[in-house]
Coordinates of C-alpha atoms and ligand atoms in Angstrom, one line a residue:
X1 CA -8.0 35.2 11.4
X2 CA -9.6 31.9 12.1
X3 CA -10.2 31.3 15.7
X4 CA -7.9 28.6 17.3
X5 CA -9.2 26.7 20.3
X6 CA -6.8 24.9 22.7
X7 CA -8.6 21.8 24.1
X8 CA -7.2 20.3 27.3
X9 CA -7.8 16.6 27.8
X10 CA -7.0 13.7 30.0
X11 CA -4.5 11.7 27.9
X12 CA -6.2 8.5 26.5
X13 CA -3.0 6.9 25.1
X14 CA -1.3 5.4 28.1
X15 CA -1.7 1.8 26.9
X16 CA -0.3 2.5 23.4
X17 CA 2.4 0.5 21.7
X18 CA 3.7 1.2 18.1
X19 CA 2.3 -1.3 15.6
X20 CA 3.5 -2.6 12.2
X21 CA 1.8 0.3 10.4
X22 CA 0.4 3.4 12.2
X23 CA -2.3 3.4 14.9
X24 CA -5.0 0.7 14.4
X25 CA -7.8 0.3 17.0
X26 CA -11.5 -0.6 17.1
X27 CA -13.8 2.0 15.5
X28 CA -15.4 2.4 19.0
X29 CA -12.1 3.4 20.5
X30 CA -11.7 6.1 17.7
X31 CA -15.2 7.4 18.6
X32 CA -14.1 8.3 22.1
X33 CA -13.9 12.0 22.6
X34 CA -10.5 13.6 21.7
X35 CA -8.9 10.2 20.8
X36 CA -8.4 10.9 17.1
X37 CA -7.6 14.5 17.7
X38 CA -4.8 13.8 20.1
X39 CA -3.2 11.4 17.7
X40 CA -3.4 13.9 14.8
X41 CA -1.8 16.5 17.0
X42 CA 1.0 14.1 17.8
X43 CA 1.5 13.4 14.1
X44 CA 1.6 17.2 13.3
X45 CA 4.1 17.7 16.1
X46 CA 6.4 15.2 14.4
X47 CA 6.5 17.1 11.1
X48 CA 9.1 19.8 10.8
X49 CA 8.2 22.9 8.7
X50 CA 4.5 22.1 8.9
X51 CA 3.6 25.8 8.7
X52 CA 2.7 26.6 5.0
X53 CA 3.4 23.1 3.8
X54 CA 1.1 20.7 1.8
X55 CA -0.5 17.6 3.2
X56 CA -2.5 14.9 1.5
X57 CA -5.5 13.5 3.4
X58 CA -7.7 10.6 2.4
X59 CA -9.0 7.2 3.4
X60 CA -10.5 3.9 2.4
X61 CA -14.1 4.9 3.0
X62 CA -14.7 2.9 6.1
X63 CA -17.0 4.1 8.8
X64 CA -15.6 7.3 10.4
X65 CA -13.6 8.3 7.2
X66 CA -15.5 11.6 6.4
X67 CA -15.8 12.7 10.0
X68 CA -12.1 12.1 10.6
X69 CA -11.2 14.1 7.5
X70 CA -13.3 17.0 8.7
X71 CA -11.6 17.0 12.1
X72 CA -8.2 16.8 10.4
X73 CA -9.1 19.9 8.3
X74 CA -10.0 21.8 11.5
X75 CA -6.8 20.8 13.2
X76 CA -4.6 21.6 10.2
X77 CA -6.3 25.0 9.8
X78 CA -5.4 25.7 13.5
X79 CA -1.8 24.8 12.7
X80 CA -1.7 27.0 9.5
X81 CA -0.9 24.1 7.2
X82 CA -0.6 25.8 3.7
X83 CA -2.5 23.4 1.6
X84 CA -4.6 20.3 2.2
X85 CA -5.2 18.0 -0.8
X86 CA -8.3 15.8 -0.3
X87 CA -9.9 13.4 -2.8
X88 CA -13.6 13.7 -3.6
X89 CA -15.7 11.8 -1.0
X90 CA -12.5 11.3 1.0
X91 CA -11.6 8.2 -1.0
X92 CA -8.0 7.6 -1.7
X93 CA -6.2 4.3 -1.8
X94 CA -2.9 3.9 0.0
X95 CA -0.8 3.6 -3.3
X96 CA -2.7 6.6 -4.8
X97 CA -1.9 8.6 -1.7
X98 CA 1.7 7.7 -2.0
X99 CA 1.7 8.9 -5.7
X100 CA -0.1 12.1 -4.9
X101 CA 2.4 13.1 -2.1
X102 CA 5.2 12.6 -4.5
X103 CA 3.5 14.3 -7.5
X104 CA 2.4 17.4 -5.4
X105 CA 5.7 17.7 -3.5
X106 CA 3.7 17.4 -0.2
X107 CA 5.4 17.1 3.1
X108 CA 3.4 14.0 3.8
X109 CA 0.0 12.4 3.9
X110 CA -2.4 11.1 6.5
X111 CA -4.2 7.9 5.5
X112 CA -7.3 6.9 7.3
X113 CA -7.5 3.1 7.1
X114 CA -7.1 -0.1 9.1
X115 CA -6.1 -1.7 5.8
X116 CA -7.3 -5.3 5.6
X117 CA -9.1 -5.3 9.0
X118 CA -12.9 -5.2 8.9
X119 CA -14.7 -1.9 9.1
X120 CA -18.0 -0.5 10.4
X121 CA -19.0 0.4 13.9
X122 CA -18.0 -3.1 15.1
X123 CA -14.8 -3.2 13.0
X124 CA -11.5 -1.2 13.1
X125 CA -10.2 2.2 12.2
X126 CA -6.7 3.4 11.7
X127 CA -4.4 6.3 11.0
X128 CA -1.1 6.1 9.1
X129 CA 1.4 8.8 8.4
X130 CA 3.4 8.8 5.1
X131 CA 6.3 11.1 4.7
X132 CA 7.5 13.3 1.8
X133 CA 9.0 10.4 -0.2
X134 CA 5.4 8.9 -0.3
X135 CA 6.2 6.0 2.0
X136 CA 5.2 5.0 5.5
X137 CA 7.0 6.9 8.2
X138 CA 10.1 5.1 9.4
X139 CA 10.4 3.7 13.0
X140 CA 12.3 6.8 14.2
X141 CA 9.3 9.0 13.4
X142 CA 6.5 6.5 14.5
X143 CA 8.2 6.1 17.9
X144 CA 8.4 9.8 18.3
X145 CA 4.7 10.1 17.5
X146 CA 3.8 7.4 20.0
X147 CA 5.9 9.1 22.7
X148 CA 4.3 12.4 22.0
X149 CA 0.7 10.9 21.9
X150 CA 1.3 9.6 25.4
X151 CA 2.3 12.8 26.9
X152 CA 0.1 15.4 25.2
X153 CA -2.3 17.2 27.5
X154 CA -4.0 19.4 24.8
X155 CA -4.5 19.9 21.1
X156 CA -5.3 22.9 18.8
X157 CA -8.3 23.0 16.6
X158 CA -10.3 25.6 14.6
X159 CA -14.0 24.9 14.7
X160 CA -14.6 26.2 11.2
X161 CA -17.5 24.9 9.1
X162 CA -15.7 22.3 6.9
X163 CA -16.6 21.9 3.2
X164 CA -18.6 19.0 2.0
X165 CA -16.3 16.5 0.3
X166 CA -18.7 15.5 -2.5
X167 CA -17.7 18.1 -5.1
X168 CA -14.3 19.2 -6.3
X169 CA -13.3 22.8 -5.4
X170 CA -10.9 25.0 -3.6
X171 CA -11.8 26.6 -0.2
X172 CA -9.8 29.0 1.9
X173 CA -9.6 29.1 5.7
X174 CA -7.2 31.6 7.2
X175 CA -3.8 30.6 5.9
X176 CA -5.0 27.2 4.7
X177 CA -6.3 26.3 1.3
X178 CA -8.4 23.1 1.1
X179 CA -8.4 21.5 -2.4
X180 CA -11.0 18.8 -3.1
X181 CA -9.7 16.9 -6.1
X182 CA -10.6 13.9 -8.3
X183 CA -8.9 11.1 -6.5
X184 CA -8.8 8.7 -9.5
X185 CA -7.2 10.6 -12.4
X186 CA -3.6 10.9 -11.2
X187 CA -3.4 7.2 -10.3
X188 CA -4.8 5.9 -13.5
X189 CA -2.5 8.2 -15.5
X190 CA 0.4 6.7 -13.5
X191 CA -0.8 3.2 -14.5
X192 CA -1.1 4.3 -18.1
X193 CA 2.5 5.5 -18.0
X194 CA 3.8 2.0 -16.8
X195 CA 1.6 -0.4 -18.7
X196 CA 0.4 -0.8 -22.2
X197 CA -3.3 -0.8 -21.4
X198 CA -4.4 -1.3 -25.0
X199 CA -2.4 -4.5 -25.3
X200 CA -3.9 -5.8 -22.0
X201 CA -7.4 -4.8 -23.2
X202 CA -7.0 -6.6 -26.6
X203 CA -5.8 -9.7 -24.7
X204 CA -8.8 -9.6 -22.3
X205 CA -11.3 -9.2 -25.1
X206 CA -9.9 -12.2 -26.9
X207 CA -11.5 -14.9 -24.7
X208 CA -9.5 -14.3 -21.5
X209 CA -12.1 -13.5 -18.9
X210 CA -11.3 -11.3 -15.9
X211 CA -13.1 -10.8 -12.6
X212 CA -11.8 -8.3 -10.1
X213 CA -13.1 -8.3 -6.5
X214 CA -12.8 -4.9 -4.8
X215 CA -14.3 -6.3 -1.6
X216 CA -16.6 -3.3 -1.2
X217 CA -13.6 -1.2 -0.4
X218 CA -11.5 1.6 -2.0
X219 CA -10.3 -0.1 -5.2
X220 CA -13.8 -0.3 -6.8
X221 CA -13.8 3.1 -8.4
X222 CA -10.1 2.8 -9.5
X223 CA -10.8 -0.7 -11.1
X224 CA -13.9 0.6 -12.9
X225 CA -12.0 3.6 -14.2
X226 CA -9.2 1.4 -15.5
X227 CA -10.9 -1.7 -16.7
X228 CA -14.3 -0.3 -17.8
X229 CA -13.7 3.3 -18.8
X230 CA -10.2 3.1 -20.1
X231 CA -10.1 -0.5 -21.4
X232 CA -13.7 -0.9 -22.4
X233 CA -14.4 -4.1 -20.6
X234 CA -18.0 -4.9 -19.3
X235 CA -19.1 -3.3 -16.1
X236 CA -19.5 -6.7 -14.4
X237 CA -15.8 -7.5 -14.5
X238 CA -15.6 -5.7 -11.1
X239 CA -17.5 -7.3 -8.3
X240 CA -18.2 -5.7 -4.9
X241 CA -17.2 -2.4 -6.7
X242 CA -18.9 0.2 -4.5
X243 CA -17.0 1.3 -1.4
X244 CA -19.2 0.7 1.7
X245 CA -18.7 2.0 5.2
X246 CA -18.7 -1.6 6.6
X247 CA -17.4 -3.2 3.4
X248 CA -20.8 -4.9 3.2
X249 CA -19.7 -7.1 6.2
X250 CA -16.7 -8.5 4.3
X251 CA -13.3 -8.8 5.9
X252 CA -11.4 -6.9 3.1
X253 CA -8.3 -9.1 3.3
X254 CA -7.6 -10.7 -0.1
X255 CA -6.8 -14.3 0.8
X256 CA -8.5 -17.7 0.2
X257 CA -10.4 -17.5 3.5
X258 CA -11.8 -13.9 3.3
X259 CA -12.2 -13.6 -0.5
X260 CA -13.8 -17.1 -0.6
X261 CA -16.4 -16.2 -3.1
X262 CA -13.8 -15.1 -5.6
X263 CA -11.7 -18.2 -4.8
X264 CA -14.7 -20.4 -5.4
X265 CA -15.4 -18.8 -8.8
X266 CA -11.8 -19.4 -9.9
X267 CA -10.7 -22.6 -8.1
X268 CA -13.9 -24.6 -7.9
X269 CA -16.3 -23.4 -10.6
X270 CA -13.5 -22.3 -12.9
X271 CA -15.7 -19.6 -14.5
X272 CA -12.9 -17.1 -15.3
X273 CA -9.4 -17.2 -16.8
X274 CA -8.1 -14.7 -14.2
X275 CA -9.3 -13.4 -10.9
X276 CA -7.8 -10.8 -8.5
X277 CA -8.8 -9.0 -5.3
X278 CA -7.4 -6.1 -3.3
X279 CA -7.7 -5.2 0.4
X280 CA -9.5 -2.3 2.2
X281 CA -7.0 0.4 1.3
X282 CA -5.9 -1.1 -2.1
X283 CA -2.3 -1.9 -1.3
X284 CA -2.6 -5.8 -1.2
X285 CA -3.4 -8.1 -4.1
X286 CA -4.4 -11.7 -4.6
X287 CA -3.8 -13.3 -8.0
X288 CA -5.8 -16.4 -9.1
X289 CA -5.8 -18.3 -12.4
X290 CA -8.4 -20.8 -13.5
X291 CA -7.9 -23.6 -10.9
X292 CA -4.7 -22.0 -9.7
X293 CA -3.8 -19.9 -6.7
X294 CA -0.6 -17.8 -6.9
X295 CA 1.3 -17.6 -3.7
X296 CA 2.4 -14.0 -3.1
X297 CA 6.0 -15.0 -2.7
X298 CA 5.9 -16.7 -6.1
X299 CA 4.1 -13.6 -7.5
X300 CA 7.1 -11.4 -6.5
X301 CA 9.5 -13.9 -8.2
X302 CA 7.4 -14.0 -11.4
X303 CA 7.1 -10.2 -11.5
X304 CA 10.9 -9.8 -11.1
X305 CA 11.6 -12.5 -13.8
X306 CA 9.4 -10.7 -16.4
X307 CA 10.3 -7.1 -16.3
X308 CA 11.0 -7.2 -20.0
X309 CA 7.3 -7.7 -20.7
X310 CA 6.3 -4.4 -19.0
X311 CA 7.0 -1.0 -20.7
X312 CA 7.7 0.7 -17.4
X313 CA 10.6 -1.6 -16.5
X314 CA 12.1 -2.4 -20.0
X315 CA 15.3 -0.5 -19.1
X316 CA 16.1 -3.2 -16.4
X317 CA 15.9 -3.1 -12.7
X318 CA 18.5 -2.1 -10.0
X319 CA 17.7 -4.8 -7.5
X320 CA 14.9 -6.4 -5.4
X321 CA 14.0 -6.8 -1.8
X322 CA 11.7 -9.1 0.1
X323 CA 10.7 -9.2 3.8
X324 CA 12.4 -11.9 5.8
X325 CA 9.4 -14.2 6.1
X326 CA 8.7 -14.0 2.3
X327 CA 10.0 -17.1 0.5
X328 CA 13.3 -17.1 -1.2
X329 CA 11.8 -17.7 -4.7
X330 CA 12.8 -14.2 -5.7
X331 CA 16.4 -14.7 -4.6
X332 CA 16.8 -17.3 -7.3
X333 CA 15.6 -14.9 -10.0
X334 CA 17.8 -12.1 -8.6
X335 CA 20.8 -14.3 -8.8
X336 CA 20.0 -15.3 -12.4
X337 CA 19.6 -11.6 -13.3
X338 CA 22.8 -10.8 -11.4
X339 CA 21.1 -8.1 -9.4
X340 CA 21.2 -7.6 -5.6
X341 CA 18.4 -9.0 -3.4
X342 CA 17.8 -7.5 0.1
X343 CA 16.1 -9.1 3.1
X344 CA 14.2 -6.7 5.3
X345 CA 12.0 -6.9 8.3
X346 CA 8.2 -7.1 7.9
X347 CA 6.5 -3.8 6.9
X348 CA 6.7 -1.6 3.8
X349 CA 8.6 1.2 5.7
X350 CA 11.8 -0.9 5.4
X351 CA 11.8 -0.7 1.6
X352 CA 11.7 3.1 1.5
X353 CA 15.5 3.8 1.9
X354 CA 16.4 1.1 -0.6
X355 CA 13.9 2.5 -3.2
X356 CA 15.0 6.1 -2.6
X357 CA 18.7 5.2 -3.1
X358 CA 17.9 3.2 -6.2
X359 CA 19.3 0.0 -4.7
X360 CA 16.1 -1.8 -5.6
X361 CA 13.3 -1.3 -8.2
X362 CA 10.8 -4.0 -7.1
X363 CA 9.9 -5.4 -3.7
X364 CA 7.4 -7.5 -1.9
X365 CA 6.0 -9.3 1.1
X366 CA 4.4 -12.7 1.5
X367 CA 1.3 -11.0 2.9
X368 CA -0.1 -10.3 -0.6
X369 CA 2.0 -7.1 -1.1
X370 CA 4.0 -6.3 -4.2
X371 CA 5.2 -3.0 -5.5
X372 CA 8.0 -1.0 -7.2
X373 CA 9.7 2.3 -7.3
X374 CA 6.6 3.9 -9.0
X375 CA 5.4 4.8 -5.5
X376 CA 6.5 4.1 -2.0
X377 CA 3.8 1.7 -1.0
X378 CA 2.7 -1.7 -2.1
X379 CA 0.2 -1.4 -4.8
X380 CA -2.6 -3.9 -5.4
X381 CA -3.9 -2.8 -8.8
X382 CA -0.4 -2.3 -10.1
X383 CA 0.3 -6.0 -9.3
X384 CA -2.9 -7.0 -11.1
X385 CA -2.0 -5.0 -14.2
X386 CA 1.5 -6.3 -14.1
X387 CA 0.3 -9.9 -14.2
X388 CA -2.1 -9.2 -17.0
X389 CA 0.6 -7.5 -19.0
X390 CA 2.9 -10.6 -18.7
X391 CA 0.1 -12.9 -19.7
X392 CA -0.8 -10.6 -22.6
X393 CA 2.8 -10.6 -23.9
X394 CA 3.3 -14.3 -23.4
X395 CA -0.3 -15.2 -24.5
X396 CA -0.5 -17.9 -21.8
X397 CA -2.6 -18.8 -18.7
X398 CA -1.7 -18.1 -15.1
X399 CA -0.9 -21.8 -14.4
X400 CA 1.3 -22.1 -17.5
X401 CA 3.2 -19.0 -16.5
X402 CA 3.8 -20.2 -12.9
X403 CA 4.7 -23.8 -13.9
X404 CA 7.2 -22.6 -16.4
X405 CA 8.7 -20.4 -13.7
X406 CA 9.1 -23.4 -11.4
X407 CA 10.6 -25.5 -14.2
X408 CA 13.2 -22.8 -14.7
X409 CA 14.0 -21.8 -11.1
X410 CA 12.7 -24.6 -8.9
X411 CA 9.8 -24.2 -6.5
X412 CA 9.9 -22.8 -3.0
X413 CA 7.0 -24.6 -1.3
X414 CA 5.6 -22.1 1.1
X415 CA 2.8 -21.6 3.5
X416 CA 1.8 -19.2 6.3
X417 CA -0.4 -20.3 9.2
X418 CA -2.2 -17.6 11.2
X419 CA -3.7 -18.2 14.6
X420 CA -5.8 -15.1 14.9
X421 CA -7.1 -13.3 18.0
X422 CA -5.7 -15.8 20.6
X423 CA -5.3 -14.6 24.2
X424 CA -2.1 -12.5 24.4
X425 CA -0.6 -14.4 27.4
X426 CA -0.8 -17.7 25.3
X427 CA 0.8 -16.1 22.3
X428 CA 3.5 -14.6 24.4
X429 CA 4.1 -17.9 26.2
X430 CA 4.6 -19.7 22.8
X431 CA 6.8 -16.9 21.5
X432 CA 9.0 -16.6 24.7
X433 CA 9.2 -20.4 24.9
X434 CA 10.8 -20.7 21.5
X435 CA 13.1 -17.7 22.0
X436 CA 14.4 -19.2 25.2
X437 CA 15.8 -22.3 23.6
X438 CA 16.3 -21.1 20.0
X439 CA 20.1 -21.1 20.0
X440 CA 20.2 -24.5 21.5
X441 CA 18.5 -25.9 18.4
X442 CA 21.5 -25.3 16.3
X443 CA 23.3 -28.6 15.4
X444 CA 20.2 -30.6 16.4
X445 CA 17.7 -32.3 14.1
X446 CA 14.4 -30.7 13.1
X447 CA 12.0 -32.3 10.5
X448 CA 14.7 -34.8 9.7
X449 CA 17.3 -32.1 8.9
X450 CA 20.2 -30.5 10.7
X451 CA 19.5 -27.0 12.1
X452 CA 22.2 -24.7 10.8
X453 CA 20.8 -21.4 12.1
X454 CA 18.3 -20.2 14.7
X455 CA 17.9 -16.5 15.8
X456 CA 15.7 -13.5 16.3
X457 CA 16.1 -11.6 13.0
X458 CA 17.6 -8.2 13.2
X459 CA 18.3 -5.7 10.4
X460 CA 20.7 -2.9 9.8
X461 CA 19.4 -0.5 7.1
X462 CA 22.2 -0.4 4.5
X463 CA 21.4 3.3 3.8
X464 CA 21.1 5.0 7.2
X465 CA 22.6 2.1 9.3
X466 CA 19.6 2.2 11.7
X467 CA 19.1 -1.1 13.5
X468 CA 15.8 -2.9 14.0
X469 CA 15.9 -5.8 16.4
X470 CA 13.4 -8.5 17.4
X471 CA 11.9 -8.9 13.9
X472 CA 10.9 -12.6 14.1
X473 CA 12.2 -16.0 15.3
X474 CA 13.6 -18.2 12.6
X475 CA 15.0 -21.7 12.3
X476 CA 17.1 -22.4 9.2
X477 CA 17.9 -26.0 8.2
X478 CA 20.8 -27.4 6.3
X479 CA 18.8 -27.6 3.1
X480 CA 17.7 -24.0 3.6
X481 CA 14.2 -24.9 4.6
X482 CA 12.9 -22.3 7.1
X483 CA 10.4 -22.0 9.9
X484 CA 9.6 -18.6 11.2
X485 CA 7.4 -17.4 14.0
X486 CA 6.2 -13.8 14.5
X487 CA 3.5 -11.9 16.5
X488 CA 1.4 -9.7 14.3
X489 CA 1.6 -5.9 14.8
X490 CA -1.6 -5.1 13.0
X491 CA -4.3 -7.1 14.8
X492 CA -6.6 -5.4 17.3
X493 CA -8.1 -8.3 19.2
X494 CA -5.8 -10.4 21.5
X495 CA -2.7 -11.5 19.6
X496 CA -2.2 -13.1 16.3
X497 CA 0.5 -15.7 15.9
X498 CA 2.0 -16.1 12.4
X499 CA 4.0 -19.2 11.4
X500 CA 5.8 -19.4 8.1
X501 CA 7.1 -22.6 6.5
X502 CA 9.4 -22.9 3.4
X503 CA 11.1 -25.8 1.6
X504 CA 12.8 -25.7 -1.7
X505 CA 12.3 -28.3 -4.5
X506 CA 14.7 -28.2 -7.4
X507 CA 13.3 -28.4 -11.0
X508 CA 14.1 -32.2 -11.1
X509 CA 11.9 -32.8 -8.1
X510 CA 8.1 -33.1 -7.8
X511 CA 6.8 -29.5 -8.3
X512 CA 3.1 -30.4 -8.0
X513 CA 2.5 -31.3 -4.4
X514 CA 0.0 -29.5 -2.2
X515 CA 2.2 -27.2 -0.1
X516 CA 0.6 -28.5 3.1
X517 CA 1.8 -31.9 2.1
X518 CA 5.3 -30.8 1.0
X519 CA 5.7 -28.9 4.2
X520 CA 4.1 -31.4 6.5
X521 CA 7.2 -32.4 8.5
X522 CA 8.1 -28.8 9.2
X523 CA 4.5 -28.0 10.3
X524 CA 4.2 -31.1 12.5
X525 CA 7.6 -30.7 14.1
X526 CA 7.0 -27.1 15.1
X527 CA 3.8 -28.1 16.7
X528 CA 5.5 -30.9 18.6
X529 CA 8.2 -28.4 19.7
X530 CA 5.8 -25.7 20.9
X531 CA 2.4 -27.4 21.4
X532 CA 0.6 -24.6 19.5
X533 CA -2.6 -26.4 18.8
X534 CA -3.0 -27.5 22.4
X535 CA -2.1 -24.2 23.9
X536 CA -4.3 -22.2 21.6
X537 CA -7.1 -24.8 21.8
X538 CA -7.4 -24.6 18.1
X539 CA -7.6 -27.6 15.8
X540 CA -6.2 -25.7 12.9
X541 CA -5.0 -22.1 12.1
X542 CA -7.7 -19.4 11.3
X543 CA -6.1 -18.7 7.9
X544 CA -3.8 -20.9 5.9
X545 CA -2.1 -19.3 2.9
Ligands
VG1_601 C1 0.9 -7.5 8.3 C2 1.8 -8.2 7.2 C3 2.9 -7.3 6.8 C4 2.3 -6.0 6.2 C5 1.4 -5.3 7.3 C6 0.7 -4.1 6.8 O1 1.7 -7.2 9.4 O2 2.3 -9.4 7.8 O3 3.6 -8.0 5.8 O4 3.3 -5.1 5.9 O5 0.4 -6.3 7.7 O6 -0.1 -4.4 5.7 P1 1.6 -8.1 10.7 O7 2.5 -7.4 11.7 O8 0.2 -8.2 11.1 O9 2.2 -9.4 10.3 V1 -1.5 -3.5 5.3 O10 -2.2 -4.0 4.0 O11 -2.0 -3.0 6.7 O12 -1.0 -2.0 4.8
CO602 CO1 -3.6 -2.6 3.1

């Protein structure tokens, strides 16, 4: 028998509120005694039939990853979990975790990541629970975990000597077996089963240059495995390819602000035909062509319109879904394909039921997230391979592909403005102010147009009928232009205000405007209405996408 210790503690979770995905806090907070342990205990309490079951545990390699995995091993041994599957060096991307849970029939997985937030001792750390379908735990489970974490007074742990994670192997502790596995193989096999990698490789070797930015985070080894080892491309097609504990000081969020070096290579120097980046845990993607940025909402539409180019989807797709703030570009494609298009709240967990019930095959969010029914998470490298496959089949450039798309479907001019880390009282004041007079906007003019709808988005899941309220304030105009305002649920400093703007231009209109110009009246009128720049004392948003 392995010895089990029951540790009594003073509960550190009194101030906790559920976030968009799991628990995300400063690394220093996670270093406090018992903090991680209590949350892991709360997670385990939420899992029925834990005894003898299989759990997958891995993370994005940020500071604290290995020590957290070792603590999780000790806690799982104390709870007689049957099997723990852990990747070598503790490195497992979020989509690869989702795949492994499904492939191994695990009861769930624990992902150690604060996703696109910075890492290191001064950065953030996080813990996410995925359930047996491979997807993020739904709200019913996350709220149970949070309630439990607030009331726990003790946790159980076995202070065994944990194995080193740098070699594959199987270890046994009491009733628990710990399997250290190769974390790359299953994922790249999955990609090989969806895409024609030979075709992509031939295309890339024929004068179509690729640069992939792993942002010193988890996707480096996966990208090298696929692009270099499997496709035979040169080693230097992957930049920032070695996972570092602090991501080398980078903020591993693949957008034009934080992946600025890559953006410069593609948009200013025009040194490559194709560029892409993924975030800390590998579920987000940014796609760039030579002199061309692909808006993630457009990317979802292009991916949906071109399923016939990709072997894994040649049989057709059941339907699509997008989060509410994502632009309606994909709606036009769905209507042309005569397939359903669902509108969900922000966060991947809302796609799970739709995917499991085969109501949709492809889904995405404006926040650089796209994915499909191959796993239950958004998948950065999948999206990159998907784009490359379309380009290889059509033998065209990124900008040709996107411009032809707009010519066919029209263009949804779109932009998101983030005001990051502003004082919470200011963010709440702006949000509450708009909520208070939202209904009274209906029938009035906004940006030269009549307001036909204004509400706080709420969603009823079509599969289990669960309701999610308070998912974002939106103003909808007569020409279907939209303005949306949300408070982020993933930030860790102050509050982050997200503003989203969308306006449709039909194929006969000018499709080549800068989105900031095309959306100017919406942007300006929202600022007049809410005084955002003045109240935040910010001249401009922190990030414009
Ligand atoms: C953000 C995005 C949302 C995404 C979430 C998790 O949430 O807007 O679309 O699902 O991050 O992404 P928020 O509440 O900050 O707007 V990640 O890469 O953490 O898995
Ligand atoms: Co992420």
